[in-house]
mmCIF file of C-alpha atoms and ligand atoms in Angstrom:
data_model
loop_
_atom_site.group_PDB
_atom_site.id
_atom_site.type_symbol
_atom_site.label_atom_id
_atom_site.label_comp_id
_atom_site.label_asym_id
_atom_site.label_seq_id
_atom_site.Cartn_x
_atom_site.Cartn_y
_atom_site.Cartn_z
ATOM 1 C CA UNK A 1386 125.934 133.113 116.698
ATOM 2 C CA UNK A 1387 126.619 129.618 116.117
ATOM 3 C CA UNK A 1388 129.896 127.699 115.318
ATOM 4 C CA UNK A 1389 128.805 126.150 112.299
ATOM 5 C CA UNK A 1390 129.165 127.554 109.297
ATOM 6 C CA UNK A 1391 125.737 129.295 108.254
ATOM 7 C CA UNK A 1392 123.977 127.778 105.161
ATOM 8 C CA UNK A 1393 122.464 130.604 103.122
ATOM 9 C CA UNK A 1394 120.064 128.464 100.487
ATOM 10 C CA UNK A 1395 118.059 130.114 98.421
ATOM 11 C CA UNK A 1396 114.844 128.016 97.240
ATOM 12 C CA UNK A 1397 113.604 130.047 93.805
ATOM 13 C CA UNK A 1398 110.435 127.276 93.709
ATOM 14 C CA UNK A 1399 108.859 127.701 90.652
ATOM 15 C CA UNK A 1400 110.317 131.148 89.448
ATOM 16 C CA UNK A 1401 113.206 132.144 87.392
ATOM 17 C CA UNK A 1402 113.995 131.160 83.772
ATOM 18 C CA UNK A 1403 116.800 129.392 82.984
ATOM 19 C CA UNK A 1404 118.832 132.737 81.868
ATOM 20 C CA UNK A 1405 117.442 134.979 84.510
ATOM 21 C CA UNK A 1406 119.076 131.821 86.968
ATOM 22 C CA UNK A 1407 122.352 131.980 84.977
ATOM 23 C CA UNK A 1408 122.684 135.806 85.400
ATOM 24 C CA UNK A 1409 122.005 135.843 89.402
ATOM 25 C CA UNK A 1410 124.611 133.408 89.601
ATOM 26 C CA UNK A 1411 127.038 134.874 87.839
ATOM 27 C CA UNK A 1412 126.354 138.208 89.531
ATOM 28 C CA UNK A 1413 126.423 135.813 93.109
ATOM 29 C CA UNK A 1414 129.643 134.534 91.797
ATOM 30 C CA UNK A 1415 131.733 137.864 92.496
ATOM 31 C CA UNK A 1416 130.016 138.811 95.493
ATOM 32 C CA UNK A 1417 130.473 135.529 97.255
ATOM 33 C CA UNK A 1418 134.077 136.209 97.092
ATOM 34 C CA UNK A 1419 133.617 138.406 99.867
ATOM 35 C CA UNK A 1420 131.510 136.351 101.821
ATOM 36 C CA UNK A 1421 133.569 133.530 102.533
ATOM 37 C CA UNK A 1422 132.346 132.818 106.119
ATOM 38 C CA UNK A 1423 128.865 131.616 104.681
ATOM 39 C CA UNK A 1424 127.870 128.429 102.509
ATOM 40 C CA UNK A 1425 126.163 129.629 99.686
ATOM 41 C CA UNK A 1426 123.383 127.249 98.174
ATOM 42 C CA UNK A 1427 121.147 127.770 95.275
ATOM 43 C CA UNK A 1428 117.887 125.716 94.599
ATOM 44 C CA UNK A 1429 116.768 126.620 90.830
ATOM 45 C CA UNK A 1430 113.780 124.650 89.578
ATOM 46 C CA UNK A 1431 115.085 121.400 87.547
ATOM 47 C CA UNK A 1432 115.392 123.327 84.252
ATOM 48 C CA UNK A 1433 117.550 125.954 85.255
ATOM 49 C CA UNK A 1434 120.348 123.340 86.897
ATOM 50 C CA UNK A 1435 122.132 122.996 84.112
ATOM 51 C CA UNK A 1436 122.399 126.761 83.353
ATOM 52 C CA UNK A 1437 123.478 127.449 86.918
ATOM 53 C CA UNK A 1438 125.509 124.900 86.876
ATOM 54 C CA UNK A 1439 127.660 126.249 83.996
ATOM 55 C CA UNK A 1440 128.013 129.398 86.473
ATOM 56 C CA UNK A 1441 129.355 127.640 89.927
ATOM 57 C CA UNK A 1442 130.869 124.663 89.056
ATOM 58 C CA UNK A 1443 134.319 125.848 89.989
ATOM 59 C CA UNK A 1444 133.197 127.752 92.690
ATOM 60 C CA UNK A 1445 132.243 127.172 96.222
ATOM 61 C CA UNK A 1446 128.741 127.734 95.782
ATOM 62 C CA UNK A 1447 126.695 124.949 96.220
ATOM 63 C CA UNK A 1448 123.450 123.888 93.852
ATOM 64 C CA UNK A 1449 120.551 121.509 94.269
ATOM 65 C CA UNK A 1450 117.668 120.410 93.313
ATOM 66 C CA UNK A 1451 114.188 121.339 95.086
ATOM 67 C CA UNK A 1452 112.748 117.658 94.643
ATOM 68 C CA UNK A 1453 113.542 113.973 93.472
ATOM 69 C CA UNK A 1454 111.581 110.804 93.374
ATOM 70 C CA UNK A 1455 112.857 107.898 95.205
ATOM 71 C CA UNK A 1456 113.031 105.670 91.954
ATOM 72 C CA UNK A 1457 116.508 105.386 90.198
ATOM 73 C CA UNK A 1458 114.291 105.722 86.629
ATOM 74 C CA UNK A 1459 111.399 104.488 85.235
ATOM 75 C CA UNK A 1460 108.131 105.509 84.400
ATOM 76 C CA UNK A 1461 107.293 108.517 86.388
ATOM 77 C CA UNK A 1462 106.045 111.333 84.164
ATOM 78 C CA UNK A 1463 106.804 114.962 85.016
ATOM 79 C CA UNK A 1464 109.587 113.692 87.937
ATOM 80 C CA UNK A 1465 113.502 113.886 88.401
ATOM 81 C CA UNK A 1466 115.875 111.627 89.394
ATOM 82 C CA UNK A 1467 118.890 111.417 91.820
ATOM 83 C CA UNK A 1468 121.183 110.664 89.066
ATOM 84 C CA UNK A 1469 119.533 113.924 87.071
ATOM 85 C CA UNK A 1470 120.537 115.970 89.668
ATOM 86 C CA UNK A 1471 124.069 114.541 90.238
ATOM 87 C CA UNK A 1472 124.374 114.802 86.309
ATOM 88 C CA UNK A 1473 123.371 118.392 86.319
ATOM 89 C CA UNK A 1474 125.493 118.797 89.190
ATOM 90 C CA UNK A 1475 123.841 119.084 91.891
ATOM 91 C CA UNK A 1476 125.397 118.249 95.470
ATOM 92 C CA UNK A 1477 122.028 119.003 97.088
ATOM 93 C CA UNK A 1478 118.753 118.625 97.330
ATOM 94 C CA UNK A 1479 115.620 119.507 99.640
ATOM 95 C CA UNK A 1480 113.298 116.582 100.517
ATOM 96 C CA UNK A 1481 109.875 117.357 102.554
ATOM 97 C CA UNK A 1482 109.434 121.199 101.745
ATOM 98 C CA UNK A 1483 105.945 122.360 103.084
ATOM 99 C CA UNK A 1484 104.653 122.750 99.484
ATOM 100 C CA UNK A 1485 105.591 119.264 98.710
ATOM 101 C CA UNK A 1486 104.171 117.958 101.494
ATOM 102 C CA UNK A 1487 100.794 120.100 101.821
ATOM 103 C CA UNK A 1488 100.099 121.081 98.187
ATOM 104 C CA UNK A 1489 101.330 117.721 96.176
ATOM 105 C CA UNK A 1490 100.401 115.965 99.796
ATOM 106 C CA UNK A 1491 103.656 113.971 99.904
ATOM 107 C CA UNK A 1492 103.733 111.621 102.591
ATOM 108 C CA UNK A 1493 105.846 110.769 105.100
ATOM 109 C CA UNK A 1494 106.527 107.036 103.885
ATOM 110 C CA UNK A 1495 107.315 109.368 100.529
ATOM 111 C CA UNK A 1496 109.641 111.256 102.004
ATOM 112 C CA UNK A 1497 111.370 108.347 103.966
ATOM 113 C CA UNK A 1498 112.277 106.841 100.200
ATOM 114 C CA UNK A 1499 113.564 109.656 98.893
ATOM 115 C CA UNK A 1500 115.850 111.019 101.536
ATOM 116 C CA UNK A 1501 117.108 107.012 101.609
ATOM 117 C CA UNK A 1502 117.545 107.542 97.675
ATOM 118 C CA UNK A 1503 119.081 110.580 97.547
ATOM 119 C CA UNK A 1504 121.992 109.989 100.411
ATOM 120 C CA UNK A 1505 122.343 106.406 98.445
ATOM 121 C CA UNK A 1506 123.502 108.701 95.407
ATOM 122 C CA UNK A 1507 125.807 110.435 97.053
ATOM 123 C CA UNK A 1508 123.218 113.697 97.738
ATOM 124 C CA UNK A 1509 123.454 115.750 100.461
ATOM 125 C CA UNK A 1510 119.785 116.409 102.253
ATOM 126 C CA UNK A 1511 118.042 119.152 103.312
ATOM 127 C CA UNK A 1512 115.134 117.657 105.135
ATOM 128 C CA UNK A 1513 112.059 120.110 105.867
ATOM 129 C CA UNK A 1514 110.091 120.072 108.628
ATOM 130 C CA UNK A 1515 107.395 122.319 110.464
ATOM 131 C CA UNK A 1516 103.721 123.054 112.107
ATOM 132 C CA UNK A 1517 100.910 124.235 110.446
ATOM 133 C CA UNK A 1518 99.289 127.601 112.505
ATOM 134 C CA UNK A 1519 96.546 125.050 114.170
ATOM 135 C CA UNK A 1520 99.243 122.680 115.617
ATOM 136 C CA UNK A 1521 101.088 125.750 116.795
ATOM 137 C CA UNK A 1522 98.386 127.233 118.394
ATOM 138 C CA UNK A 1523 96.905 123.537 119.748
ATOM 139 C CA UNK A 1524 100.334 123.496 121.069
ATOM 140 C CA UNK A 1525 101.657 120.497 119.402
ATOM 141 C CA UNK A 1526 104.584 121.818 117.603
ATOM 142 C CA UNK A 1527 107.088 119.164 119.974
ATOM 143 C CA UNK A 1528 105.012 116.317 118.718
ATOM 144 C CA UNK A 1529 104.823 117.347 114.704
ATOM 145 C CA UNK A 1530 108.289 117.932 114.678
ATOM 146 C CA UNK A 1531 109.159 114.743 116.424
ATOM 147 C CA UNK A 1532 106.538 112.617 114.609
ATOM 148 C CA UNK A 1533 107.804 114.150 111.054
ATOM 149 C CA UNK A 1534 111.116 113.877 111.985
ATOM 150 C CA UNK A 1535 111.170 110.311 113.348
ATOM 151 C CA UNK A 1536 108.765 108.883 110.072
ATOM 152 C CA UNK A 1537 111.070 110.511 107.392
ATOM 153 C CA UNK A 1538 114.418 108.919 109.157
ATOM 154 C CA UNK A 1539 113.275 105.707 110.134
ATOM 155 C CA UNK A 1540 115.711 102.938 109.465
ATOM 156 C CA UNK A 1541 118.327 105.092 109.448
ATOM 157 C CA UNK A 1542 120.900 103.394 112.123
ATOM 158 C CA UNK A 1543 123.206 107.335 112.844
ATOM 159 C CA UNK A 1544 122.708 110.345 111.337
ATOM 160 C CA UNK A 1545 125.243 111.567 108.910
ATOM 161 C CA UNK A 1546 125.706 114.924 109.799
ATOM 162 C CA UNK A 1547 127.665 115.674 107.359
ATOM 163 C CA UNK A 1548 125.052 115.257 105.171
ATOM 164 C CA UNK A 1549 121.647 115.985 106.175
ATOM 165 C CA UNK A 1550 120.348 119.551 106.970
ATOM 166 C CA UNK A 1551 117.306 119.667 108.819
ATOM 167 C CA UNK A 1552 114.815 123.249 108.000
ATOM 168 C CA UNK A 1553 112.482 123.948 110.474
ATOM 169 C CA UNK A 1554 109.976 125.873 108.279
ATOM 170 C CA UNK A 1555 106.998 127.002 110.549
ATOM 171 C CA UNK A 1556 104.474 126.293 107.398
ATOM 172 C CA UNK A 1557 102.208 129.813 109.175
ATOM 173 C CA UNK A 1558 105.879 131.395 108.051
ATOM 174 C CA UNK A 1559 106.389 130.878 104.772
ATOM 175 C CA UNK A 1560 105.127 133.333 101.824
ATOM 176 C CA UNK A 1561 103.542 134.838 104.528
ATOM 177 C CA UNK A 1562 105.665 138.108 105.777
ATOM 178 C CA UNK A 1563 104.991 136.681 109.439
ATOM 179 C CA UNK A 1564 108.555 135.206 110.469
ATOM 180 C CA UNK A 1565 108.878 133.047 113.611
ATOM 181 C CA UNK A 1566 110.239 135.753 116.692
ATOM 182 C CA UNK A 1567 113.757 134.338 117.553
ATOM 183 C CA UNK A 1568 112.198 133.159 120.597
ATOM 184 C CA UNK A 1569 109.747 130.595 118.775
ATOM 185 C CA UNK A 1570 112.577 129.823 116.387
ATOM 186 C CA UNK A 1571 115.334 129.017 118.920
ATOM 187 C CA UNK A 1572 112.697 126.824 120.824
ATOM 188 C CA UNK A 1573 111.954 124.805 117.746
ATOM 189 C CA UNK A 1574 115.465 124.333 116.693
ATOM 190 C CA UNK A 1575 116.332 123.332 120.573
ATOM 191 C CA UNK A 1576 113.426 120.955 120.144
ATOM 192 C CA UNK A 1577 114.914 119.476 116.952
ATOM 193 C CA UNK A 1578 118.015 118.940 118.203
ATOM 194 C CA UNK A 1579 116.650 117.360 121.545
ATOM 195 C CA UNK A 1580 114.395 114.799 119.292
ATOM 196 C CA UNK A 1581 117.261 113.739 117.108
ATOM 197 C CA UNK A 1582 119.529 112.885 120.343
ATOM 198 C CA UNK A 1583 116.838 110.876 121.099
ATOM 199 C CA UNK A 1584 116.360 109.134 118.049
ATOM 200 C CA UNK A 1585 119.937 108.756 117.510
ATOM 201 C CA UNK A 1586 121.715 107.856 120.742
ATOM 202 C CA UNK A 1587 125.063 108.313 118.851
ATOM 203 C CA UNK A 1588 124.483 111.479 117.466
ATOM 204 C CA UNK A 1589 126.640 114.651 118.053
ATOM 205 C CA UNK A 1590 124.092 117.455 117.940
ATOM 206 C CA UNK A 1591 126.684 120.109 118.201
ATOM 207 C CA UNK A 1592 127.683 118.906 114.634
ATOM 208 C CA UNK A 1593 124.118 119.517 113.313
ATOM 209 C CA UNK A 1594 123.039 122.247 111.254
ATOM 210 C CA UNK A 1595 119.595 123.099 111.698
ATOM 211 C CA UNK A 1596 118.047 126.228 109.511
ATOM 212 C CA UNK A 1597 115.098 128.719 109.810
ATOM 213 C CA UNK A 1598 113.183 128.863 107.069
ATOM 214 C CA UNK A 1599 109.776 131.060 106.653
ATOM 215 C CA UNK A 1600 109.953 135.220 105.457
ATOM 216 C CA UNK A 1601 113.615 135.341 106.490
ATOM 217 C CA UNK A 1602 114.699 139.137 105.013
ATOM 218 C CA UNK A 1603 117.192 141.566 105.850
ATOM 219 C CA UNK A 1604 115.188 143.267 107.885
ATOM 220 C CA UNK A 1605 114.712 140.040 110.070
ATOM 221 C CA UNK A 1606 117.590 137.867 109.766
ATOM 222 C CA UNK A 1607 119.938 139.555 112.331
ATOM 223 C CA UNK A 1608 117.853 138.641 114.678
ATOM 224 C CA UNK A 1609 117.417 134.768 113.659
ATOM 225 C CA UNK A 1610 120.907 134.579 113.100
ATOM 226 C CA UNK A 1611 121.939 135.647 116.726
ATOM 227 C CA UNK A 1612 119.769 132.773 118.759
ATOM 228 C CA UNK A 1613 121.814 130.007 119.630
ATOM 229 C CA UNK A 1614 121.219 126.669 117.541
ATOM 230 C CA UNK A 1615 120.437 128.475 114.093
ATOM 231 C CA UNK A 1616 122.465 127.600 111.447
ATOM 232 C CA UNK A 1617 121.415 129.866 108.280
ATOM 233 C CA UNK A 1618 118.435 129.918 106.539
ATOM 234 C CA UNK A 1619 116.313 128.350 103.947
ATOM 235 C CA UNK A 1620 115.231 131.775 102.064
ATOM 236 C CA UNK A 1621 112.271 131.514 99.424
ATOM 237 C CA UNK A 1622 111.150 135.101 98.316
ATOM 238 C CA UNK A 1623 113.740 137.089 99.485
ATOM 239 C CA UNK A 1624 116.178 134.621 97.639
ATOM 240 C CA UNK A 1625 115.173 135.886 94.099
ATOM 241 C CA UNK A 1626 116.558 139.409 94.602
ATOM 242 C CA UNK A 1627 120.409 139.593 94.459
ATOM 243 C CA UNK A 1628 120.740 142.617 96.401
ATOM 244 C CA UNK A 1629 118.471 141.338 99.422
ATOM 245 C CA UNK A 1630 119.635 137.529 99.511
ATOM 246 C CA UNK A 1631 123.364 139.113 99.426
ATOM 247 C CA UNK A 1632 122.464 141.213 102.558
ATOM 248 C CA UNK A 1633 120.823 138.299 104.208
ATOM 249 C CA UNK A 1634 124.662 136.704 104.097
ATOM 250 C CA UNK A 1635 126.153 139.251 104.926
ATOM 251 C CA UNK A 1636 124.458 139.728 108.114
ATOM 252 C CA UNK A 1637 125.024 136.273 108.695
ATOM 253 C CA UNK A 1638 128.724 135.740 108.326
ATOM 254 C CA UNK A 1639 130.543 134.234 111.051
ATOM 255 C CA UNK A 1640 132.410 137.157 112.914
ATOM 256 C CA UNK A 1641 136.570 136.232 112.179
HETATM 257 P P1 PGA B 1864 109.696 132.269 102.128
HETATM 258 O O1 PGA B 1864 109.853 130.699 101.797
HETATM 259 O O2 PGA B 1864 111.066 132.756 102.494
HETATM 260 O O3 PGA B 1864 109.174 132.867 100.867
HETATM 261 O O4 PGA B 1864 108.741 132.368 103.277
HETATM 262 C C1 PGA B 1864 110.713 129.881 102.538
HETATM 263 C C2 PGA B 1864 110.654 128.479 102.019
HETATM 264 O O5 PGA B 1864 109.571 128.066 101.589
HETATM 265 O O6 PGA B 1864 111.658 127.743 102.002
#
C-alpha cells in the first residue's frame, strides 16, 4: 500500500447525461464522507461539468475534464478550452487517454501543447500513457513508455508533482475485462518512475503518483492496490456504477 494518498478518478467517456451525472454525484457526495483516506475525482464529458459541478463544489471531490485543446480560443469547432474547464470548475483534466490518442490519433507533439496549456491555466494533469498488446508482447513496453513519456514532457525543466498524475493504461486493458496482473502493473509503474528520474534529475519520485488504469473492478482492485508504487486508479466502466466505483475506494483507502 502506498503512502500517497490514492486517486480514485472515474473517467465516464462519452456516457452519462447531464442529470444522470448530477445524481451520482450527489449520491457520491454522502458516501465520500466516509471515505476520507481517498481523493475522489470525477471526469464527466464537457456537458455534464457544469451539472456536477453544482454537486461538489464545496466538497472535496475533485472534477475534470476528459480533454482540452492547447489553444486559449479560437476557431476550433467541436473543442474545449482550459479556461472552459476552469470556468466550469474543473481542477483537472486528463491529457493523452488511449482513445484520444489511438481513435482521434492525437499525437505526441499534440499532447506536449496541451499538457503545457493546461498546467499554464492553473490545471492539474493527468497524463496517460501505455502499450498496445503488440508492443507488450514484442517486449517493448520500457521503450513506449519512455518514448511517450519523454515526447509529451519535453521542455519541461522539473516536474511538478504536485500537479501532474501520470496513468499507466495498458491500452490491451482497457474496455477489455483483461486487467494487468499486479505483477505487470507494478513493473510498469517501477518503470515509470525509473524513466522520469531520468528525465528529471531533480525529481522526487517518492512524491509521484502514478495510477493503474485498464478493467480496474472490485473484484480486482485489492490486488492492484497492494503492489508497491500504485497510487489509485483511473476507472472507466466500473466508474459509472455508484455501488461498484464506491467499493473500488473503499478497498483502496489508506489503512489509519
Ligand atoms: P476501463 O477504462 O476501466 O473501462 O477499462 C479505463 C480507462 O480508459 O481509463
Amino acid at each position: 500500500m502506498s503512502i500517497r494518498k490514492p486517486i480514485i478518478a472515474a473517467n465516464w467517456k462519452m456516457n452519462k447525461t447531464p442529470q444522470e451525472g448530477y445524481q451520482f454525484a450527489r449520491q457520491l457526495t454522502a458516501k465520500a464522507l466516509n471515505l476520507p483516506g481517498v481523493q475522489f475525482i470525477l471526469f464527466p464529458s464537457a456537458t455534464g461539468l457544469d451539472h456536477v459541478h453544482e454537486v461538489l463544489k464545496d466538497t472535496a471531490i475533485g472534477l475534470g475534464g476528459q480533454n482540452l485543446h492547447s489553444a486559449e480560443e479560437g476557431a476550433y469547432t467541436g473543442e474545449t478550452s482550459a479556461g472552459m474547464l476552469k470556468a466550469c470548475g474543473c481542477q483537472w483534466v486528463i491529457i493523452g487517454h488511449s482513445e484520444r490518442r489511438h481513435i482521434f490519433h492525437e499525437s505526441d507533439d499534440e499532447l506536449r501543447a496541451k499538457v503545457a496549456t493546461a498546467l499554464n491555466a492553473g490545471l492539474k494533469v493527468v497524463l496517460c500513457i501505455g502499450e498496445l498488446l503488440e508492443e507488450r508482447e514484442a517486449g517493448s513496453t520500457r521503450e513506449v513508455l519512455e518514448r511517450q513519456l519523454r515526447a509529451d514532457l519535453d521542455g519541461m525543466d522539473a516536474l511538478p508533482v504536485d500537479r501532474i498524475v501520470i496513468a499507466y493504461e495498458p491500452v490491451w486493458a482497457i474496455g477489455t475485462g483483461v486487467v494487468a496482473t499486479p505483477e505487470q502493473a507494478g513493473e510498469a509503474h517501477a518503470q515509470v518512475r525509473a524513466i522520469l528520474e531520468g528525465l528529471f534529475p531533480t525529481l522526487n519520485a517518492s512524491e509521484l503518483r502514478v495510477l493503474y488504469g485498464g478493467s480496474v473492478k472490485s473484484s480486482n482492485a485489492a490486488s492492484l492496490i497492494g503492489i508497491p508504487g500504485i497510487d489509485g486508479f483511473l476507472i472507466g466502466g466500473a466508474s459509472l456504477d455508484i455501488d461498484e466505483y464506491v467499493k473500488i475506494a473503499e478497498l483502496s483507502q489508506l489503512e489509519a
